[in-house]
Every structure is written in C-alpha cells, then in structure tokens.
CSV table of C-alpha atoms in Angstrom, one decimal:
chain,number,residue,atom,x,y,z
A,527,MET,CA,16.3,-54.6,76.6
A,528,PRO,CA,13.5,-51.8,76.6
A,529,LYS,CA,10.3,-52.3,77.8
A,530,LYS,CA,7.7,-53.4,75.4
A,531,HIS,CA,4.2,-51.3,75.3
A,532,GLN,CA,1.2,-53.7,76.8
A,533,ASP,CA,-0.7,-51.7,73.2
A,534,ALA,CA,2.5,-52.8,71.2
A,535,PRO,CA,1.0,-55.3,68.7
A,536,ALA,CA,2.8,-58.7,68.6
A,537,VAL,CA,5.6,-59.2,66.1
A,538,GLU,CA,4.6,-62.6,64.0
A,539,PRO,CA,7.8,-64.8,63.6
A,540,VAL,CA,8.4,-64.0,58.9
A,541,PRO,CA,9.6,-68.3,59.0
A,542,LEU,CA,12.9,-69.0,57.2
A,543,PRO,CA,13.6,-72.2,55.2
A,544,ALA,CA,15.8,-74.4,58.0
A,545,VAL,CA,19.4,-73.6,55.4
A,546,TYR,CA,18.8,-69.9,56.6
A,547,ALA,CA,17.6,-70.9,60.8
A,548,HIS,CA,20.8,-70.2,62.4
A,549,ASP,CA,22.7,-67.8,59.8
A,550,GLN,CA,21.7,-63.9,61.8
A,551,VAL,CA,21.2,-61.8,59.4
A,552,THR,CA,19.2,-62.9,58.1
A,553,ARG,CA,16.9,-64.1,61.0
A,554,ALA,CA,17.2,-59.3,61.7
A,555,PHE,CA,16.4,-58.7,58.5
A,556,ALA,CA,12.5,-61.6,58.9
A,557,ASP,CA,12.9,-60.3,61.8
A,558,GLY,CA,12.6,-56.4,60.6
A,559,VAL,CA,9.9,-57.6,58.1
A,560,GLY,CA,7.6,-59.1,60.5
A,561,ALA,CA,8.0,-55.9,62.6
A,562,ALA,CA,7.0,-53.9,59.5
A,563,ILE,CA,4.2,-55.0,58.6
A,564,GLY,CA,2.7,-56.9,62.3
A,565,PRO,CA,0.5,-54.3,62.4
A,566,VAL,CA,-0.6,-54.8,58.7
A,567,GLY,CA,-1.9,-57.7,59.5
A,568,GLY,CA,-3.2,-56.3,63.0
A,569,LEU,CA,-5.4,-54.5,59.9
A,570,LEU,CA,-6.5,-56.6,58.3
A,571,ASP,CA,-7.8,-58.1,61.1
A,572,ARG,CA,-10.2,-55.2,61.8
A,573,LEU,CA,-11.6,-55.1,58.5
A,574,GLU,CA,-14.8,-55.8,59.3
A,575,GLU,CA,-14.8,-53.3,61.9
A,576,VAL,CA,-13.3,-51.2,59.6
A,577,LEU,CA,-15.5,-50.9,57.0
A,578,ASP,CA,-18.4,-51.4,59.5
A,579,PRO,CA,-20.5,-47.5,59.0
A,580,TRP,CA,-21.3,-47.7,62.9
A,581,ARG,CA,-18.1,-49.5,64.1
A,582,ALA,CA,-14.8,-47.2,62.1
A,583,PRO,CA,-12.9,-44.8,63.7
A,584,PRO,CA,-14.3,-41.7,63.0
A,585,ALA,CA,-11.2,-41.6,60.8
A,586,PHE,CA,-12.4,-43.6,58.5
A,587,LEU,CA,-15.7,-42.6,58.3
A,588,ASP,CA,-15.1,-39.3,55.5
A,589,TRP,CA,-13.6,-42.5,53.3
A,590,LEU,CA,-16.6,-44.6,54.3
A,591,VAL,CA,-17.9,-41.9,52.6
A,592,ARG,CA,-15.8,-41.7,49.6
A,593,ILE,CA,-16.3,-46.0,49.4
A,594,THR,CA,-20.0,-45.9,49.1
A,595,GLY,CA,-21.3,-43.0,47.1
A,596,ALA,CA,-23.0,-41.2,50.8
A,597,ARG,CA,-24.1,-38.4,50.4
A,598,VAL,CA,-24.2,-36.2,53.0
A,599,GLU,CA,-24.1,-32.2,53.5
A,600,THR,CA,-21.2,-30.9,54.4
A,601,ASP,CA,-23.2,-29.4,58.7
A,602,TRP,CA,-24.3,-32.9,59.7
A,603,ASP,CA,-23.1,-34.4,62.5
A,604,GLU,CA,-21.2,-38.0,63.0
A,605,ARG,CA,-24.0,-39.7,63.7
A,606,GLN,CA,-26.6,-38.7,60.1
A,607,ARG,CA,-22.5,-39.4,58.4
A,608,ARG,CA,-22.7,-43.1,59.4
A,609,THR,CA,-26.8,-43.5,58.4
A,610,ALA,CA,-25.8,-41.9,55.5
A,611,VAL,CA,-23.5,-44.6,54.9
A,612,ALA,CA,-25.5,-47.3,56.3
A,613,LEU,CA,-27.8,-46.1,54.3
A,614,ALA,CA,-25.9,-46.1,50.9
A,615,PRO,CA,-26.0,-49.0,49.1
A,616,TRP,CA,-29.7,-49.5,49.7
A,617,LEU,CA,-30.9,-46.0,48.7
A,618,ALA,CA,-28.1,-47.0,45.3
A,619,ALA,CA,-31.3,-49.6,44.3
A,620,HIS,CA,-34.2,-46.6,45.5
A,621,ARG,CA,-33.2,-43.3,44.4
A,622,GLY,CA,-35.9,-42.1,43.2
A,623,ARG,CA,-39.3,-43.3,44.5
A,624,PRO,CA,-41.4,-41.9,47.3
A,625,TYR,CA,-40.8,-44.4,49.7
A,626,ALA,CA,-37.0,-44.1,49.8
A,627,LEU,CA,-37.0,-40.3,50.2
A,628,ARG,CA,-39.3,-40.6,52.9
A,629,ARG,CA,-37.2,-43.0,54.9
A,630,GLU,CA,-34.0,-40.4,54.0
A,631,ALA,CA,-35.7,-38.1,55.6
A,632,GLU,CA,-37.0,-40.1,58.6
A,633,GLU,CA,-33.6,-41.7,59.5
A,634,ILE,CA,-31.3,-38.7,58.7
A,635,TYR,CA,-33.2,-35.6,59.8
A,636,GLY,CA,-35.3,-37.7,61.9
A,637,TRP,CA,-38.8,-36.2,60.5
A,638,PRO,CA,-41.8,-38.4,60.5
A,639,PRO,CA,-43.0,-39.8,57.0
A,640,GLU,CA,-46.7,-38.1,58.7
A,641,ARG,CA,-45.1,-35.3,58.6
A,642,LEU,CA,-43.5,-35.2,55.0
A,643,HIS,CA,-46.5,-35.0,51.4
A,644,ILE,CA,-45.1,-35.8,47.7
A,645,SER,CA,-47.6,-34.7,45.1
A,646,ASP,CA,-45.9,-36.6,42.6
A,647,PRO,CA,-47.7,-36.9,39.0
A,648,GLY,CA,-46.5,-40.1,37.7
A,649,GLY,CA,-47.2,-41.3,34.8
A,650,VAL,CA,-44.8,-43.0,31.6
A,651,TYR,CA,-45.7,-41.1,28.2
A,652,GLU,CA,-44.8,-42.4,24.5
A,653,GLY,CA,-43.8,-41.6,21.5
A,654,ASN,CA,-45.8,-37.8,20.3
A,655,GLU,CA,-47.3,-38.3,24.0
A,656,LYS,CA,-46.1,-35.3,26.6
A,657,PRO,CA,-46.4,-35.5,29.7
A,658,PRO,CA,-49.3,-32.2,31.3
A,659,PRO,CA,-48.4,-28.8,31.3
A,660,GLY,CA,-47.0,-27.6,34.4
A,661,ARG,CA,-46.2,-31.1,36.2
A,662,MET,CA,-43.6,-30.7,39.1
A,663,LEU,CA,-43.4,-32.8,41.5
A,664,THR,CA,-44.0,-31.6,45.7
A,665,VAL,CA,-42.8,-32.6,48.5
A,666,THR,CA,-44.4,-30.6,51.4
A,667,LEU,CA,-43.4,-31.0,54.8
A,668,GLN,CA,-45.4,-29.4,58.2
A,669,VAL,CA,-43.4,-28.8,61.1
A,670,GLN,CA,-43.1,-27.7,63.9
A,671,GLY,CA,-40.7,-25.1,64.7
A,672,ARG,CA,-38.6,-22.0,62.3
A,673,ARG,CA,-39.3,-23.2,58.9
A,674,GLU,CA,-37.1,-21.4,57.4
A,675,ASP,CA,-34.4,-24.9,59.7
A,676,PHE,CA,-35.8,-26.7,57.3
A,677,GLU,CA,-36.3,-25.4,54.0
A,678,LEU,CA,-33.5,-25.9,53.2
A,679,PRO,CA,-32.0,-29.3,53.8
A,680,LEU,CA,-35.4,-30.3,52.3
A,681,PHE,CA,-34.8,-28.5,49.2
A,682,ARG,CA,-31.6,-30.9,49.4
A,683,LEU,CA,-32.9,-34.2,49.9
A,684,VAL,CA,-35.6,-34.2,47.2
A,685,ALA,CA,-33.3,-32.5,44.8
A,686,ALA,CA,-31.5,-35.9,45.6
A,687,HIS,CA,-33.9,-37.9,44.8
A,688,CYS,CA,-36.6,-35.8,42.0
A,689,PRO,CA,-35.5,-37.3,38.8
A,690,ALA,CA,-33.4,-34.8,37.1
A,691,HIS,CA,-36.3,-34.6,34.3
A,692,LEU,CA,-39.0,-33.5,36.7
A,693,PRO,CA,-40.0,-30.6,38.1
A,694,PHE,CA,-40.0,-29.6,41.6
A,695,LYS,CA,-41.1,-27.7,44.7
A,696,THR,CA,-40.8,-28.0,47.9
A,697,GLU,CA,-42.7,-26.4,50.9
A,698,VAL,CA,-42.2,-25.6,54.2
A,699,THR,CA,-45.6,-25.9,56.5
A,700,GLY,CA,-46.4,-24.9,59.7
A,701,GLY,CA,-44.4,-23.6,62.5
A,702,ALA,CA,-43.7,-20.9,65.8
C-alpha cells in the first residue's frame, strides 16, 4: 500500500444509502468521487483566506484585482496591488473626491497628505450658467527626490479621480 503524503487533503467518504453500502463497485466509485471533490471542499473551507487581499496567495491576486475593479499599475509591487484591492470597495464609493485622492496617494504611494495640494474650483452650474473660463483642477505634489519619478504616477492618480468633464493639470515641485 503506497504511503500517503502528509500534506494530502483528507478524503471525505461519500455517504451511500444502506442498500449500496456493501457493493464494492459502488463503494469504489463513491471513494473516487470523494477523492476528486476533496480538494474543492478544502478550498471552500479556505475561501475567506482567498478573498482577503492580505492573506490571499499571490496566484489569486490578479483575480482579486479583476473581481474588485481595483485600479492597479503594471509597475506596482505586490504590497501596492494588495493595498489597491483592499481599498477598491471604499474608492468605488468615494472616487472623485479630494479626500479619496489623498487617501489613495498615501496608502499606495506613501505620499503624505500634507504634501499633496488640490486646487478644486468646485461649483455646480444650472441652466444657462457656465463655469468660468479656464476652470481647471490643479494637483501639486511637493517631493524630495527626482521630480521625474513622481510625474507619471501623479498624473495617473489624478486622472483616475478627476471627473471626466473637468480638465486638470498636475505639478511636481521640490526635488533634489
């Protein structure tokens, strides 16, 4: 009899009606079905772990990104991607608001909120009213380091949060 691997999942016996309990062919078939669906039962027991962005195996991370609609960039590391998945439900409700932009900037990129300045013209216009010419959202990030390293991430972040009808510009100031 072959030795069972220690990490192999336990095979759950498939219950049979009493009339088939002594039929060796039916019993062998039921044992085969139990062995085939055994790993699924183990996975279902760990479903909460698979759906948690901080405990999910790396192989499930891309799947979590897709099902949550998380915004991720191709150059993000695993921590940033997990953070994006964890933030996705909250951002779905708050995206487009300055505090959501600041929170994503801080949690994903580590940019302190006090270094991110948002000039939001705001306002609601009804009927024939028109917004003033040149109305534009401006987001400025003060950094220490090469400004070029921050320009594209800042642009992408603001583009994800800025309403489609509002033009915007980004600026990176400071630098080494």
